[in-house]
XYZ file of C-alpha atoms in Angstrom:
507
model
C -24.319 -17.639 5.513
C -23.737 -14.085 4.252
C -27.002 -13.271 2.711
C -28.582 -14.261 5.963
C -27.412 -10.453 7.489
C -29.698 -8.226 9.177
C -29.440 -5.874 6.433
C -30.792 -8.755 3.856
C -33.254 -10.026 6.092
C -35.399 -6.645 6.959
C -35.438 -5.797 3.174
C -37.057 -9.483 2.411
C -38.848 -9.215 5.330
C -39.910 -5.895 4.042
C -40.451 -7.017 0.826
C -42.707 -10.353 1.946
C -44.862 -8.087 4.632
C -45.216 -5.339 1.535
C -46.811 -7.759 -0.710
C -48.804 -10.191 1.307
C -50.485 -6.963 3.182
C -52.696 -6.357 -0.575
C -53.304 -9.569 -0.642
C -54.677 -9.818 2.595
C -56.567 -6.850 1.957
C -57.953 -8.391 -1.033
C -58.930 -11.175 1.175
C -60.564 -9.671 3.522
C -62.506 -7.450 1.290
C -64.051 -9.692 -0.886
C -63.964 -12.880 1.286
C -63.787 -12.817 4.571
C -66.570 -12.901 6.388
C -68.529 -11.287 3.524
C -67.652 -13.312 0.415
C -71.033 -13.014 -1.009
C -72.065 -8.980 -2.271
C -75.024 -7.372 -4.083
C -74.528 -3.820 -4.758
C -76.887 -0.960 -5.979
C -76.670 2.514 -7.300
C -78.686 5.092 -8.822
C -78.117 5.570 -12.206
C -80.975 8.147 -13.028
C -83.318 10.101 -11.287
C -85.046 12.771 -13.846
C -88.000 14.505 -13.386
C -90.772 14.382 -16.288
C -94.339 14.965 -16.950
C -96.875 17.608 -16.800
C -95.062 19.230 -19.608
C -91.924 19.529 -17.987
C -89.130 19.027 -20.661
C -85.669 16.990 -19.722
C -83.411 17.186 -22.632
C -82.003 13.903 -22.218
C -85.697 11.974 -22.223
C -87.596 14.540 -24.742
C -91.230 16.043 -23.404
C -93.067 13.988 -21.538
C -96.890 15.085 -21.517
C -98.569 12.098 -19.048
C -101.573 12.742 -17.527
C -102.444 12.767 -13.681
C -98.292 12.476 -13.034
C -97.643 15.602 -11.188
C -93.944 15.295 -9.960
C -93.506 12.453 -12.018
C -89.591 10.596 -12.273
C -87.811 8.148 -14.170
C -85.344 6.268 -11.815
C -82.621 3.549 -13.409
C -81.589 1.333 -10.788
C -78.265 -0.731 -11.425
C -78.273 -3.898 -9.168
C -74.979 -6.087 -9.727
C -73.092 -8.620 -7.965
C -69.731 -7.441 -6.606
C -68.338 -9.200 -5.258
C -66.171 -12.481 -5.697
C -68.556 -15.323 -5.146
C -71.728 -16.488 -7.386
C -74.984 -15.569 -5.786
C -77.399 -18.239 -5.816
C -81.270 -18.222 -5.444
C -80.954 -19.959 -2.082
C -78.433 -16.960 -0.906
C -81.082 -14.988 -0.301
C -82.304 -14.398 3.232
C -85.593 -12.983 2.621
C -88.634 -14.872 4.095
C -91.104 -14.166 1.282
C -90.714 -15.783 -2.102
C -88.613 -12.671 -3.182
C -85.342 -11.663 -2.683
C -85.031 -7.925 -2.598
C -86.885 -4.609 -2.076
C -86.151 -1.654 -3.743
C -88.221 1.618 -1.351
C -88.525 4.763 -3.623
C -89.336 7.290 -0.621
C -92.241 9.775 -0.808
C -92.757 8.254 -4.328
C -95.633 5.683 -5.799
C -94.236 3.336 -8.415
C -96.435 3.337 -11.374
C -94.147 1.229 -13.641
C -91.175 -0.766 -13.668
C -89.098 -2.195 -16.786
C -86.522 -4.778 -16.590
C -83.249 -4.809 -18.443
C -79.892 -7.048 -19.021
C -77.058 -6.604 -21.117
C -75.987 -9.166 -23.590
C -74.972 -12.431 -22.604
C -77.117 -12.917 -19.720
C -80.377 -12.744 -21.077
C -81.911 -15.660 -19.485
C -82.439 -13.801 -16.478
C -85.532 -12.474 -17.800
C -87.396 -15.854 -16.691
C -86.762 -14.781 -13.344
C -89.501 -11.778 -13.162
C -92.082 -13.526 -13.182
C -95.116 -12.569 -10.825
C -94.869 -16.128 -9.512
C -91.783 -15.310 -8.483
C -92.374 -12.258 -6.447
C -91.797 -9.383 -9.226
C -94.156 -6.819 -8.605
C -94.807 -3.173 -7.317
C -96.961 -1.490 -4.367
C -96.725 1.599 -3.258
C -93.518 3.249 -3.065
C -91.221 -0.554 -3.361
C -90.729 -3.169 -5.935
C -89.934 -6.409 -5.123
C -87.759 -8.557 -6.646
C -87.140 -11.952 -7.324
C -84.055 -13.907 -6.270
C -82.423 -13.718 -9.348
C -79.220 -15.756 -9.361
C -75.807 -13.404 -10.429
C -72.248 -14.927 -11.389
C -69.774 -12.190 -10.193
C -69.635 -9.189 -12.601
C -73.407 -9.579 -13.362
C -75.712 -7.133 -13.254
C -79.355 -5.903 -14.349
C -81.404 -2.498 -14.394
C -84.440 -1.530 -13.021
C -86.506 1.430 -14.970
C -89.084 2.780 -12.800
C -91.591 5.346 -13.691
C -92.614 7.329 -10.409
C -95.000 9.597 -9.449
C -95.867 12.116 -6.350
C -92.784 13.170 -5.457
C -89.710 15.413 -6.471
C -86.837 13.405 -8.335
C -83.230 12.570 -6.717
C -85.476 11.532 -3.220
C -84.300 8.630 -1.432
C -83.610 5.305 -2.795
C -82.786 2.034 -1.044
C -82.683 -1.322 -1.724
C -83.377 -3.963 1.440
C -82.755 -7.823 1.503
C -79.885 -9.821 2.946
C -77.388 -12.554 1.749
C -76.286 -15.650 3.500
C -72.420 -15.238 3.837
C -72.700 -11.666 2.403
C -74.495 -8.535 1.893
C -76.117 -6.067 -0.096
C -74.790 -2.348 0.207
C -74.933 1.136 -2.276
C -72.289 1.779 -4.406
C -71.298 5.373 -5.393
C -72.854 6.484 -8.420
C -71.099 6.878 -11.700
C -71.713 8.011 -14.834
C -74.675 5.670 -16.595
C -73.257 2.197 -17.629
C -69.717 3.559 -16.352
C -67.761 0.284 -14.611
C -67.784 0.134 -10.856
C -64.563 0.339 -9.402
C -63.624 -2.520 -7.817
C -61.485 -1.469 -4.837
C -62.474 1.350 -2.743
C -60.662 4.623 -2.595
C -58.836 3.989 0.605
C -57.846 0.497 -0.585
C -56.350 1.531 -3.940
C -54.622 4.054 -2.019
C -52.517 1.657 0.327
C -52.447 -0.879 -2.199
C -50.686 1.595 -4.278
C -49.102 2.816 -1.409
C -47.330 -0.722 -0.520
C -46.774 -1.778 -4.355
C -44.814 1.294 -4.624
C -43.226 0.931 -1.441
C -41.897 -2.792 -2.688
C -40.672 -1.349 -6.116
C -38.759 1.050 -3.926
C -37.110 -1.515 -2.263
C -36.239 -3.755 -5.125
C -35.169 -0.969 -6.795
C -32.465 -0.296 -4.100
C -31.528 -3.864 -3.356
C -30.820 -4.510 -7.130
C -29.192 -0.612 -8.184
C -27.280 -0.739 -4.767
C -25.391 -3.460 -7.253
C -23.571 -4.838 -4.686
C -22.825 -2.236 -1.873
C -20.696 -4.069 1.354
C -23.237 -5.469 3.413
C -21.377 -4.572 6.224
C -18.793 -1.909 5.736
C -15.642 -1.852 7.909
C -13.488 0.998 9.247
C -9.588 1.327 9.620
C -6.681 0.416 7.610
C -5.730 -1.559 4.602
C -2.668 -1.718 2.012
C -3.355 -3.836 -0.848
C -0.206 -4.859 -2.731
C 0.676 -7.234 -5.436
C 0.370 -8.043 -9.014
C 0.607 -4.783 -11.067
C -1.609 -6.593 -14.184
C -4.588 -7.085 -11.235
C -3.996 -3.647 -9.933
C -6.439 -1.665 -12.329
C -9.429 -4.718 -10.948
C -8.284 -3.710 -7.370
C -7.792 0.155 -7.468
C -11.793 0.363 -9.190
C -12.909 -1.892 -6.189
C -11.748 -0.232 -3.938
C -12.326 3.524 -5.165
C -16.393 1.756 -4.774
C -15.383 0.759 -1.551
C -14.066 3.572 -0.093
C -17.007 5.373 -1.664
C -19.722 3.165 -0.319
C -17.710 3.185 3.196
C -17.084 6.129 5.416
C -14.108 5.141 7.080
C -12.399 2.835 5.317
C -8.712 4.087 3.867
C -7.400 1.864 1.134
C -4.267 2.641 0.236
C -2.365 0.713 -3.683
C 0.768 -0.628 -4.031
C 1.393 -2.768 -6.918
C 4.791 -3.713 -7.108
C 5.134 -7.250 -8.910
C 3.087 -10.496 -7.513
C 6.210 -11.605 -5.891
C 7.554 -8.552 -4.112
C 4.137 -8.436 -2.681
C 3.309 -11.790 -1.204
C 7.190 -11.683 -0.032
C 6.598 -8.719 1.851
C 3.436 -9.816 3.468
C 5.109 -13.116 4.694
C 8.220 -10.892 5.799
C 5.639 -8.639 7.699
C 3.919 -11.131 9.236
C 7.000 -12.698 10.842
C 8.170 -9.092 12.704
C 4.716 -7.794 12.750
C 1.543 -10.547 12.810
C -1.171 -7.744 13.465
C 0.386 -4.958 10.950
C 0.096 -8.000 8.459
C -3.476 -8.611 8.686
C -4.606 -4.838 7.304
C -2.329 -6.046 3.913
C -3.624 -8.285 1.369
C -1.183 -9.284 -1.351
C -2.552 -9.881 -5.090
C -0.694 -12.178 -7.157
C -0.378 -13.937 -10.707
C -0.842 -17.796 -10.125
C 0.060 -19.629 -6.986
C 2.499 -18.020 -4.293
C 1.290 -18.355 -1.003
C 2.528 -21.349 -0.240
C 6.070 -20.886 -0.290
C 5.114 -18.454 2.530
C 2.326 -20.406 4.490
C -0.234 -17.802 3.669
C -4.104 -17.819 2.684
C -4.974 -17.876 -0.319
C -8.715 -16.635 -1.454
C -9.188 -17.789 -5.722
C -10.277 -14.208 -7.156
C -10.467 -14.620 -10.721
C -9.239 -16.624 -14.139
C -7.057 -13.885 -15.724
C -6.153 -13.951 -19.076
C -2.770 -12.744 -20.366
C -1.175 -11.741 -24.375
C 1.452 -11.460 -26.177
C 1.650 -8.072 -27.464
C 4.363 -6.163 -30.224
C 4.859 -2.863 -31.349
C 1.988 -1.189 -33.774
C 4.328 -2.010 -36.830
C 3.779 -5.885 -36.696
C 1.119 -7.285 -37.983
C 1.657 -10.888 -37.510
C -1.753 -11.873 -39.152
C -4.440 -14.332 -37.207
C -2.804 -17.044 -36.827
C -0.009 -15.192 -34.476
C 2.670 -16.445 -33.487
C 3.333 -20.380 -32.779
C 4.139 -21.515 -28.810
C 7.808 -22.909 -30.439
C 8.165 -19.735 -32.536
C 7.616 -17.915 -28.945
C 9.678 -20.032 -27.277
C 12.651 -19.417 -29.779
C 12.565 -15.900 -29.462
C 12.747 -15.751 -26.028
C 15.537 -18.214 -25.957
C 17.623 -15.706 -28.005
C 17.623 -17.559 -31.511
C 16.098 -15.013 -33.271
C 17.830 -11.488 -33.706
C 15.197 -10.152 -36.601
C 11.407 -10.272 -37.260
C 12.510 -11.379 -40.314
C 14.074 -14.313 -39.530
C 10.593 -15.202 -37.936
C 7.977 -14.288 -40.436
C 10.258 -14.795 -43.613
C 8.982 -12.854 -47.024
C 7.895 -9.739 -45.226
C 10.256 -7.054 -46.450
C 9.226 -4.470 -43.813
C 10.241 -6.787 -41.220
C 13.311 -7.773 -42.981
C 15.818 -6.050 -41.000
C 13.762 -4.687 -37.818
C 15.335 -5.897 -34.078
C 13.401 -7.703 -32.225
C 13.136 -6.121 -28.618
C 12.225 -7.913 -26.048
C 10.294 -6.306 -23.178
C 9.907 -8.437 -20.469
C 9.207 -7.938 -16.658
C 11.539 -8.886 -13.285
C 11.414 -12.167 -11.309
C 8.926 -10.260 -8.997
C 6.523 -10.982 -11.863
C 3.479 -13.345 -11.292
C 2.663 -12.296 -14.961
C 6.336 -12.994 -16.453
C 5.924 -16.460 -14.057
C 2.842 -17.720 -15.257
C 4.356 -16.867 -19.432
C 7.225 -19.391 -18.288
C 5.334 -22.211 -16.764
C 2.347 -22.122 -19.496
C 3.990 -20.640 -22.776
C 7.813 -21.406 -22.800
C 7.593 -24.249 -20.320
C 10.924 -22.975 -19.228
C 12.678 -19.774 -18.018
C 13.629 -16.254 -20.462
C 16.642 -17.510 -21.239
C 17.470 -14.691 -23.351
C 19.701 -12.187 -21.060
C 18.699 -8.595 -19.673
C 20.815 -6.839 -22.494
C 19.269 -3.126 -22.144
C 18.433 -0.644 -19.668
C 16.521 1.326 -22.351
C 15.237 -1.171 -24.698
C 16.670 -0.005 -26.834
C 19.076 -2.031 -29.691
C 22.868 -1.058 -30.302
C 23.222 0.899 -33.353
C 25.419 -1.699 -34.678
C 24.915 -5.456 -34.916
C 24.522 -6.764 -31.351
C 25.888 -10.595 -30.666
C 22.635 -11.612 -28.946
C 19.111 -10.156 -28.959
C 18.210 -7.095 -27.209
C 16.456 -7.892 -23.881
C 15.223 -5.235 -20.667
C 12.903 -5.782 -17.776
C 10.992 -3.328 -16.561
C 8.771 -2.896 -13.178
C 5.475 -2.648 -14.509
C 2.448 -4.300 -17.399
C 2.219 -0.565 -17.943
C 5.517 0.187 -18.210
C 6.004 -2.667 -20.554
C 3.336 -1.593 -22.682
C 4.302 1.790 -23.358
C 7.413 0.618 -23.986
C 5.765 -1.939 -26.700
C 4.181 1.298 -27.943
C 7.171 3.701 -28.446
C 10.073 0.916 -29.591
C 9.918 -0.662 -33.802
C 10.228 -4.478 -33.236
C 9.237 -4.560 -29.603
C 7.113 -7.506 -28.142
C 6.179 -8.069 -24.453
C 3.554 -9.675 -22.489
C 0.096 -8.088 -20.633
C -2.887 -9.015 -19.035
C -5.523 -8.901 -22.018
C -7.649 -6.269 -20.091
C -5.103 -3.945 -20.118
C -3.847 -4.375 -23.856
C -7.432 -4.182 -24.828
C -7.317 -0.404 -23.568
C -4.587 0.308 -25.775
C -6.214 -0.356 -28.635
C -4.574 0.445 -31.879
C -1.400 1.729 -30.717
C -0.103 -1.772 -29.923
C -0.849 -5.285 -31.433
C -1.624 -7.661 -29.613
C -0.938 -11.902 -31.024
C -2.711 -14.930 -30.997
C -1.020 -18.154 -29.782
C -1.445 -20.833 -32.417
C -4.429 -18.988 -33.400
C -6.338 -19.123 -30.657
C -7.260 -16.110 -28.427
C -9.093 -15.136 -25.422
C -11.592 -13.141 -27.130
C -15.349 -12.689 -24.548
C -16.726 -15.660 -25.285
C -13.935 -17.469 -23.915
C -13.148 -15.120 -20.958
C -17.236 -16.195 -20.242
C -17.080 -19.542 -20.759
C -13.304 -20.080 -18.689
C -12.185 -22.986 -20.811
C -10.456 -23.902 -24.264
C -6.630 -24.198 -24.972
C -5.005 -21.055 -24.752
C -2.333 -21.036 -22.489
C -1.664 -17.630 -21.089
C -4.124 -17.929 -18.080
C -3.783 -18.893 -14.243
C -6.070 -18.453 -11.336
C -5.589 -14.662 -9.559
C -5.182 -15.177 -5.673
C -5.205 -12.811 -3.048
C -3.518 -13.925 -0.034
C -3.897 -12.744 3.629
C -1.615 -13.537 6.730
C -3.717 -16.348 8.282
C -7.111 -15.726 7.612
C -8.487 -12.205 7.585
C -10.457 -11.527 11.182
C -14.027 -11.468 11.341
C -15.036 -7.587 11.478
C -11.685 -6.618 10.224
C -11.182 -3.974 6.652
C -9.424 -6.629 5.088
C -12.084 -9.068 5.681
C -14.959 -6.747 4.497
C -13.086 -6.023 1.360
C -12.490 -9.606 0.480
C -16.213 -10.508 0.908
C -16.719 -6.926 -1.435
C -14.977 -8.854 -3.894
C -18.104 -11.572 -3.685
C -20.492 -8.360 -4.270
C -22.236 -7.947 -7.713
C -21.190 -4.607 -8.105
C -16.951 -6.114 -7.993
C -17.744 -9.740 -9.474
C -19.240 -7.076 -13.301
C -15.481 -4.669 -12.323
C -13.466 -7.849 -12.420
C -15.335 -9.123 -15.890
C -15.631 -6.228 -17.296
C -11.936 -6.023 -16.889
C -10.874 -8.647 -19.007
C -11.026 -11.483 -16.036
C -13.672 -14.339 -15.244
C -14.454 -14.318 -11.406
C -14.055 -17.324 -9.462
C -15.534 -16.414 -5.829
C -19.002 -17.376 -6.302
C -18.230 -20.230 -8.525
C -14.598 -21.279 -8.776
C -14.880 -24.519 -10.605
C -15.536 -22.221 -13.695
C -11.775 -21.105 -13.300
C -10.409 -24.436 -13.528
């Protein structure tokens, strides 16, 4: 399958290994093997007493508390499992000591914030909450993740900011120091390094999505050499944008355009491929509606084009268009005047009608035979110029010209002029031609999206190759371009529905 490239598979592979290495971290970190954690940090260590003044705790005036300190302890569980009573490891009936080096505790105060005040049961004497010396011990007080309680311990004989630890173990886990913040500021809960490569990979994967979906369809594999791409001249503004982003995308790759009629150019290809079988496989031939197979070539379904009727800027024939036997009377010669068509409208009165019309090369004049007059132009070539006689001509006045451009600047410039286009490129006219609905219908976006309803002027665009197009080959690379996003939004934004990726929306 194509996606399954090297290209595609070391940016997914990329893109997997990128997100499952956080997550793994993650793992590790706060499960494996330590899934269980009791962190501490020093929130406060102020010296007081014996008329020193702290501004943040007022004067303190105690007696007999020469380098006396308050100390707030934060103990908290974080980590990402509930620590139970039993957790602890301790051997004595508490859980935890906190050692206040070089200090004697003289009082301790216990504190919880809101929502977890049932903790308090837990100091208890009975339950091993006391202090001696320099330590406090404390109980084995159960914490959910994110829980937490303070310690407030009023020391004596020795200078503040000494050392503070607190000892005890945890089955499964373990209890470590945390920096120290600001008081009641959140602990973080990754560490420095891991944020850093977390962020580090996250970005990394953003990066990569970023250039897998902007790339908007770059070749996956872009080929070198040689290729001619001939054909339908209503396709060729599709095919010259593709392959302008071809060429661009591709070092190497020279694309040369020469829309000459749908006919002409699957003709030619068969033609080449009889004298020349390799020179034919660096040409691929674009045309109108089915071809190939008067010529035994392959055929690859490109895209549902839609095609109009179009007349000069001076007539407005109203919503409802023209009907499919009105169209098929003009074109059979039995009209001479707009007039005579849309009777009542004085300004159309006496105005020629002109028809512009394309050669037999023409995959676009073909495809307005077989689905609109259900017949050939019987109307004969009259003009070289398009232009009517000066006086009263015996039959209408009828040219053919070599080009959809050529025929619509020739719809622009002539009073009483109608033609046929592919609806993309009569769209870019705008104003300065008109362009008519069949019946009242038209192929407005919403159709072009949806590929169905009952407008005629439509037919499948093929692009046909002599045999198939070898593996590795310019002309191979460019047909699977076609498949790429980046050509599939070209081709719609064009005026056509692509068919590669799902062609039974083009039936």
């Amino acid at each position: 399958m194509e996606w399954l490239s090297l290209e595609n598979v070391i940016a997914v592979g990329t893109s997997v290994l990128g997100l499952l290495v956080p997550i793994a971290m993650f793992l590790y970190d706060r499960r494996v093997p330590r899934r269980k954690r009791i962190g501490y940090r020093v929130q406060m260590d102020s010296p007081i007493g014996d008329g020193a003044f702290n501004p943040r705790l007022g004067d303190f005036d105690v007696p007999n508390m020469a380098d006396a300190s308050l100390v707030l302890l934060r103990i908290e569980n974080d980590g990402s499992q509930s620590v139970a009573d039993n957790d602890y490891t301790s051997s004595e009936v508490h859980g935890l000591t906190a050692e206040f080096t070089g200090r004697t505790v003289q009082a301790v105060s216990v504190t919880q914030p809101s929502g977890i005040e049932h903790l308090n049961s837990h100091f208890t004497n009975a339950n091993g909450f006391e202090h001696v010396g320099g330590t406090v011990t404390i109980p084995r007080v159960p914490l959910n993740p994110g829980d937490h309680f303070k310690l407030l311990v009023l020391l004596s004989g020795g200078p503040a900011e000494g050392e503070v630890k607190l000892i005890g173990g945890l089955r499964d886990g373990r209890v470590h120091r945390n920096s120290a913040p600001k008081p009641d500021e959140k602990q973080r809960t990754f560490s420095p390094p891991a944020r850093l490569l977390s962020g580090a990979l996250a970005l990394a994967v953003l990066a990569l999505a970023g250039i897998i979906v902007l790339r908007s369809g770059d070749p996956i594999e872009c080929e070198q050499g040689e290729l001619t791409l001939t054909g339908s001249t209503a396709f060729e503004p599709v095919v010259r944008t593709i392959a302008e982003q071809y060429e661009s995308k591709c070092q190497g790759a020279d694309i040369v355009i020469e829309a000459r009629g749908s006919e002409d150019g699957v003709s030619q290809l068969a033609e080449l491929g009889e004298r020349s079988p390799d020179a034919a496989r660096s040409v691929i031939a674009f045309s109108d509606g089915p071809m190939g197979g008067r010529w035994n070539l392959t055929g690859t379904e490109v895209a549902l084009s839609f095609f109009t009727l179009v007349v000069h800027p001076g007539i407005d024939l109203g919503p409802r268009g023209l009907s499919a036997r009105q169209v098929r009377d003009i074109y059979a010669g039995e009209y001479r005047r707009w007039g005579d068509v849309v009777p009542g409208r004085e300004e159309l009165a006496g105005l020629p009608i002109v028809l512009v019309s394309r050669g037999d090369e023409s995959g676009t004049r073909q495809i307005f035979q077989d689905r609109v007059l259900k017949g050939w132009e019987r109307a004969p070539s009259t003009s070289l110029d398009c232009r009517p006689p000066a006086t009263t001509a015996a039959s209408v006045t009828r040219c053919e010209l070599g080009s959809t451009r050529a025929v619509l600047d020739k719809v622009e410039e002539q009073p009483g002029a109608v033609g046929y286009s592919e609806v993309g490129l009569a769209k870019e006219r705008g104003a300065r031609v008109n362009t008519v609905p069949l019946d009242g219908d038209w192929p407005n976006e919403a159709r072009i999206d949806l590929g169905a309803g009952r407008y005629p002027y439509k037919d499948i665009e093929y692009a046909y190759t002599f045999g198939r197009a070898p593996a590795g080959s310019l002309a191979a690379g460019f047909l699977a371009y076609l498949d790429e996003t980046v050509s599939q939004k070209t081709i719609r934004d064009k005026g056509h529905l692509p068919c590669l990726r799902e062609p039974e929306q083009c039936r």
